[in-house]
CSV table of C-alpha atoms and ligand atoms in Angstrom, one decimal:
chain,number,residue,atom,x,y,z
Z,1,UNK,CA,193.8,28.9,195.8
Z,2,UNK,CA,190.5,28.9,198.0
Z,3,UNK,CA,191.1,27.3,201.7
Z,4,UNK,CA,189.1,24.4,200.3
Z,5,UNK,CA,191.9,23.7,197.3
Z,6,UNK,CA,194.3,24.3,200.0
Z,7,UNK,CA,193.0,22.0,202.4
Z,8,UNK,CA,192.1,19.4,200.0
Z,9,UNK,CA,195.9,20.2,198.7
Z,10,UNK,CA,198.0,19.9,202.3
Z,11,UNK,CA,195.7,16.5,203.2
Z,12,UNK,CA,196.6,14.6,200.2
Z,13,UNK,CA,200.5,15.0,200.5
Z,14,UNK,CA,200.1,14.0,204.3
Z,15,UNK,CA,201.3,9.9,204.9
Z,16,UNK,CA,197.7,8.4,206.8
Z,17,UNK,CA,199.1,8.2,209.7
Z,18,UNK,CA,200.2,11.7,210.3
Z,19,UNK,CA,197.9,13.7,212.4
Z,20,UNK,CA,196.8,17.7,210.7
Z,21,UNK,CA,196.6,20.2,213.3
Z,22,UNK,CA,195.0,23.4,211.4
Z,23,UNK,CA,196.6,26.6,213.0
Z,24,UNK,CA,193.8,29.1,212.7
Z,25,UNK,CA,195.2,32.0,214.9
Z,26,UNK,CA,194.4,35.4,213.9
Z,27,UNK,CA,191.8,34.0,211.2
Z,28,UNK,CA,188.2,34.0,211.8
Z,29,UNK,CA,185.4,31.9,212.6
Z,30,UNK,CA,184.4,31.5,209.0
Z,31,UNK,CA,187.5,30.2,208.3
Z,32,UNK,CA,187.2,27.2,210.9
Z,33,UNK,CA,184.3,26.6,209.8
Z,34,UNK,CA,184.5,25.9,206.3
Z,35,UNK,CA,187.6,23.7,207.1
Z,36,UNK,CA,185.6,22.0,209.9
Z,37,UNK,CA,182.8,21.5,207.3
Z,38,UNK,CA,185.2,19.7,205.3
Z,39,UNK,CA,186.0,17.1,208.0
Z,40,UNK,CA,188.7,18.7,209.9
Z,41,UNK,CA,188.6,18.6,213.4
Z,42,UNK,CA,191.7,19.5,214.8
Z,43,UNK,CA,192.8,23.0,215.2
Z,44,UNK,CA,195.5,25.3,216.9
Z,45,UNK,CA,195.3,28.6,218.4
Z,46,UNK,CA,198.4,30.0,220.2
Z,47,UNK,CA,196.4,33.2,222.3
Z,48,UNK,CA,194.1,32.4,225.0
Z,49,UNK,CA,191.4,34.9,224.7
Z,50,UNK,CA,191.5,34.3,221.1
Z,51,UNK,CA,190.6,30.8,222.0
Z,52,UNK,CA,188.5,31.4,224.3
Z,53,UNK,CA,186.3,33.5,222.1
Z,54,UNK,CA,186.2,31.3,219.1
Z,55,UNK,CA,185.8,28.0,220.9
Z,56,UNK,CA,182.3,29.5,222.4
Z,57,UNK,CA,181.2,30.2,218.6
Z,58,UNK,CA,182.3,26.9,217.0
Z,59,UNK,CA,181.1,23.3,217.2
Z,60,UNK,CA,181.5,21.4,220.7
Z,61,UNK,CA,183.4,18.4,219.3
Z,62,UNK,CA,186.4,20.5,217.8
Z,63,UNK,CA,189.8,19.2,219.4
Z,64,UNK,CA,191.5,22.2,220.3
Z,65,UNK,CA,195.1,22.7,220.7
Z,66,UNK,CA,197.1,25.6,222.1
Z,67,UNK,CA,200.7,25.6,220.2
Z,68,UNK,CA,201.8,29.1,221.6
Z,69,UNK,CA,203.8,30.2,225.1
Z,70,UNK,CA,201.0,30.0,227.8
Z,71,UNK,CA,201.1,31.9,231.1
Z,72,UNK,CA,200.5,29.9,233.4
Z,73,UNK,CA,197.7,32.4,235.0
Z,74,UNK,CA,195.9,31.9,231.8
Z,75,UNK,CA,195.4,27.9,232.1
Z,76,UNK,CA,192.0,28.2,233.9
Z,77,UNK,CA,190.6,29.8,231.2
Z,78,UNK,CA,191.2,26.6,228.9
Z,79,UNK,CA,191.4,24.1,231.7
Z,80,UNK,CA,187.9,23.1,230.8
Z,81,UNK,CA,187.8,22.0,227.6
Z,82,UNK,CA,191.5,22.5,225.8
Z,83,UNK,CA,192.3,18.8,224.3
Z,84,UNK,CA,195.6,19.1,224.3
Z,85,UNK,CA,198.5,21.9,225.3
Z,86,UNK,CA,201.9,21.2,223.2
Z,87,UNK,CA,203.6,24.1,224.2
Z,88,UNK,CA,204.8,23.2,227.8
Z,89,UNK,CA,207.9,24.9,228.4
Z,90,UNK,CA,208.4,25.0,232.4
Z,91,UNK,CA,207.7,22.8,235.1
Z,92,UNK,CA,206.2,25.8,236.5
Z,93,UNK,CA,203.5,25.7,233.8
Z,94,UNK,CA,203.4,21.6,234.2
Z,95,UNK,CA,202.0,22.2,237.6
Z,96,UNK,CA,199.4,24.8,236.9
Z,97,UNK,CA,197.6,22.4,234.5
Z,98,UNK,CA,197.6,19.7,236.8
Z,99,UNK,CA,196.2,21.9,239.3
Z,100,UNK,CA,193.0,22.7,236.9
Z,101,UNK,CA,192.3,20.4,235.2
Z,102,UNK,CA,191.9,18.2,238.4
Z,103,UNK,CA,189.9,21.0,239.6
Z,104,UNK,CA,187.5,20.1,236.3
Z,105,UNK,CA,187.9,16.5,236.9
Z,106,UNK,CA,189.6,15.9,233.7
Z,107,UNK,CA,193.1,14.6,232.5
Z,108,UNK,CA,194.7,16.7,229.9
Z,109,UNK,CA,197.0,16.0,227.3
Z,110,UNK,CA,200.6,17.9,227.1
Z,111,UNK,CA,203.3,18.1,224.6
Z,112,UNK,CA,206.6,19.1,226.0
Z,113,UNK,CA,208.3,22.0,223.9
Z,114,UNK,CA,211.7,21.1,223.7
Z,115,UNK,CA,214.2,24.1,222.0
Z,116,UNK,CA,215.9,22.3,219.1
Z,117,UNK,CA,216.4,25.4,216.6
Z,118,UNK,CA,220.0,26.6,216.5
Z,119,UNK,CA,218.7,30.2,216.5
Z,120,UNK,CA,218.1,31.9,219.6
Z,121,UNK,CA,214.6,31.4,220.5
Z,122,UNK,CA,212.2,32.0,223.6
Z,123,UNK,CA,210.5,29.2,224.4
Z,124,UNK,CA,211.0,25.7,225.1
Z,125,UNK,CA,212.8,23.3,227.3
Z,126,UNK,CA,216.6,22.4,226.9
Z,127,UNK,CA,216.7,18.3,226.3
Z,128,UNK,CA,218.0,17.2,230.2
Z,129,UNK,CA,214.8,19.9,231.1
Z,130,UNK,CA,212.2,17.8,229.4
Z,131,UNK,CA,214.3,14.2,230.5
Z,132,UNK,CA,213.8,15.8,234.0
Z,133,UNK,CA,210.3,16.6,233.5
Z,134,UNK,CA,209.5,13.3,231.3
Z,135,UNK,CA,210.8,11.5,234.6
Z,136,UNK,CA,208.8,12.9,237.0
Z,137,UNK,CA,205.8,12.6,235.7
Z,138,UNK,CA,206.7,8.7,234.8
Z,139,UNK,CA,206.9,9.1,238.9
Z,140,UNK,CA,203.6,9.9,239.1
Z,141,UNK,CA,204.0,13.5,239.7
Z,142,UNK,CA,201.7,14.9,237.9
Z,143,UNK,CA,198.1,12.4,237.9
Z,144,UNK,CA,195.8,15.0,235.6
Z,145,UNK,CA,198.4,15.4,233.0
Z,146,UNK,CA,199.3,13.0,230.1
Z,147,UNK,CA,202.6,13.5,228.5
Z,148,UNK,CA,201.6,12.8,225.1
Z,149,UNK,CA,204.3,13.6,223.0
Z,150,UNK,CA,207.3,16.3,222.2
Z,151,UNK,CA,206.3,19.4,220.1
Z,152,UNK,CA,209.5,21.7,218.0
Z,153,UNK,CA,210.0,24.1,216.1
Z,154,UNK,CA,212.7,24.5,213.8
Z,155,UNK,CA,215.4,27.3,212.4
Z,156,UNK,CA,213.5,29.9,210.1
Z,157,UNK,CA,215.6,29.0,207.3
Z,158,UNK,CA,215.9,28.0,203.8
Z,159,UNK,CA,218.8,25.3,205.0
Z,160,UNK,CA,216.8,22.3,204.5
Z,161,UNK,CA,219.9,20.3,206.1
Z,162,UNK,CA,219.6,22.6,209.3
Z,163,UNK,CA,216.0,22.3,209.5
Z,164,UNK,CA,216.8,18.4,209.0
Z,165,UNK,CA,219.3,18.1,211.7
Z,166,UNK,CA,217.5,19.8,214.8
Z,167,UNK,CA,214.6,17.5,213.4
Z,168,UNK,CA,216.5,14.5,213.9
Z,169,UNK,CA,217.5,15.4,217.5
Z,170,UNK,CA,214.2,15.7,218.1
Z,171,UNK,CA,213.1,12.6,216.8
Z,172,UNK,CA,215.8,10.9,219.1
Z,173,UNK,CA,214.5,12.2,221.9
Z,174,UNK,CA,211.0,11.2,221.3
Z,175,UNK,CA,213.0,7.3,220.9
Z,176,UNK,CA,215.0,7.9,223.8
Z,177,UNK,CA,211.8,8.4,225.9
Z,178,UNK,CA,209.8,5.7,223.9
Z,179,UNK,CA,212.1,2.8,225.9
Z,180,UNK,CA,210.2,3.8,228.9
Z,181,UNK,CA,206.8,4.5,227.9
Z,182,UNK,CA,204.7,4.8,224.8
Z,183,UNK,CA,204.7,8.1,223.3
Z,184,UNK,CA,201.5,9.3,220.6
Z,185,UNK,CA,202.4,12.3,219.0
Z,186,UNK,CA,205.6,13.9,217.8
Z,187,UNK,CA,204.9,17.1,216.7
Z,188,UNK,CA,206.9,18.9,214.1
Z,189,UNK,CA,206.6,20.9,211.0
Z,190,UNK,CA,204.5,23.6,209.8
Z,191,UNK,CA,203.7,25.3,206.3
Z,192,UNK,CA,207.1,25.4,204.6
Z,193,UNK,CA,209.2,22.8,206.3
Z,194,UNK,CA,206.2,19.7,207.0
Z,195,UNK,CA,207.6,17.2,204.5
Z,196,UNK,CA,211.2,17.2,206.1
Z,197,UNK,CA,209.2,17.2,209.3
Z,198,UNK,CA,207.7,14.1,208.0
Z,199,UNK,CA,210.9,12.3,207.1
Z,200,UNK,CA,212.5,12.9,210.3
Z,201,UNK,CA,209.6,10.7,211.8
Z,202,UNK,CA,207.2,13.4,212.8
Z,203,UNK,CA,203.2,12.6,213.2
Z,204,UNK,CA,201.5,15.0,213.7
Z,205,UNK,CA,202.2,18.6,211.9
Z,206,UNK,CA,200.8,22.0,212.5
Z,207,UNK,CA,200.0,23.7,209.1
Z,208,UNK,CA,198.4,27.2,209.8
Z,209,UNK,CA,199.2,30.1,206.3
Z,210,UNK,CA,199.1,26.6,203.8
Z,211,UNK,CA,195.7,26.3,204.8
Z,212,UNK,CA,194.1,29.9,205.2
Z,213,UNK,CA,196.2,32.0,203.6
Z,214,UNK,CA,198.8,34.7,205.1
Z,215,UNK,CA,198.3,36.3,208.8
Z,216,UNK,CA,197.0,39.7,208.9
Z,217,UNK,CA,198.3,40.6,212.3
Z,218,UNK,CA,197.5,44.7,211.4
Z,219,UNK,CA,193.8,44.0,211.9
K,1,PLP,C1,201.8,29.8,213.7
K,1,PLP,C2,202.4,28.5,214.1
K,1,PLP,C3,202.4,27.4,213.2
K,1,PLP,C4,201.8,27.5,211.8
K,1,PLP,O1,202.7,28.2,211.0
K,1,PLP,P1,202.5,28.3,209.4
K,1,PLP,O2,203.8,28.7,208.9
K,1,PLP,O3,201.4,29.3,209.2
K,1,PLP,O4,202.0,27.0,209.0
K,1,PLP,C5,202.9,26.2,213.7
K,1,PLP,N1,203.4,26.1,214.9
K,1,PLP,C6,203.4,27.1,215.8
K,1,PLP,C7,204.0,26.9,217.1
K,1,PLP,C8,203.0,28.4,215.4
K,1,PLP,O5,203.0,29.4,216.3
């Protein structure tokens, strides 16, 4: 199928009120742009230079997102114009954006990355980490940054009921922090596991190979 069919394809099987972030890392311009030429507007990168070189070349009102591990010496390359980051996995990293995007005057949006897969993975923020971090800013802490939401990734599995379960406990969360202040986005789900994703009460989902194809990561 072209991207179009695919594009057209992921859309229609999305409720209305779930949010499409189009991962386009490792894809070209070309790519965005034929999908941004058919209304999207949100994409997803998850390497900064990468971003940094395709934002340049690509319309001004894209809402870009980074969904990767940042370091935090990269965030003043993005500070400027990034719409939102939903990979915030240390308090360390929490304070870095604050720092720029205050220096650019501007309040940017954060997802917390909270580890919910069973497997052993990098990234992300134990539950009592993000309730710690989630509290703080609540406190003010943090006055260029808007917690929007909680961002996860599930087990790489065909275990639908696994994927299901650290869903769930991520959806509770997002309730759990709801009782004390209105959250936007939860963000769950990609190419093969966004309908569970959906289910378990997530609104916004991050569909990258569904859209453009497979990753080529040997060019
Ligand atoms: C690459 C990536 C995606 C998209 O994955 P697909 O399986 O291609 O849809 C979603 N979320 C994160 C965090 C990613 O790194």
């Amino acid at each position: 199928m072209s991207i179009q069919e695919n594009y057209h394809y992921i859309k229609n099987r999305l409720p209305a009120h779930v949010q499409l972030v189009a991962v386009s890392k490792t894809h070209p311009v070309s790519a965005i742009r034929e999908v941004y030429d058919l209304g999207q507007r949100i994409f997803g990168e998850n390497k900064v230079q990468e971003l940094t070189e395709k934002q340049l070349e690509l319309p001004q009102d894209i809402q870009w997102h980074i969904i990767g591990h940042l370091q935090t010496n990269k965030v003043k390359y993005i500070a400027g114009f990034i719409d939102t980051i939903q990979s915030v996995d240390s308090e360390k990293l929490l304070k870095e954006i604050d720092k720029e995007a205050a220096k650019h005057n501007r309040t940017i949006k954060v997802l917390l990355q909270v580890k919910i897969a069973e497997e052993d993975t990098k990234y992300g923020l134990t539950k009592d980490e993000s309730r710690e971090l989630f509290r703080q800013s609540l406190n003010g802490a943090f006055p260029h940054i808007a917690i929007s939401g909680l961002m996860g990734m599930a087990t790489f599995t065909e275990d639908k009921e696994q994927v299901r379960k650290e869903f769930m406990s991520l959806k509770e969360l997002f309730d759990e922090f709801s009782h004390d202040k209105t959250l936007e986005t939860l963000s769950m789900g990609m190419s093969d596991d966004f309908p569970v994703a959906i289910e378990c009460g997530a609104n916004s989902v991050r569909v990258g190979s569904a859209i453009f194809g497979q990753r080529d990561y040997s060019v």
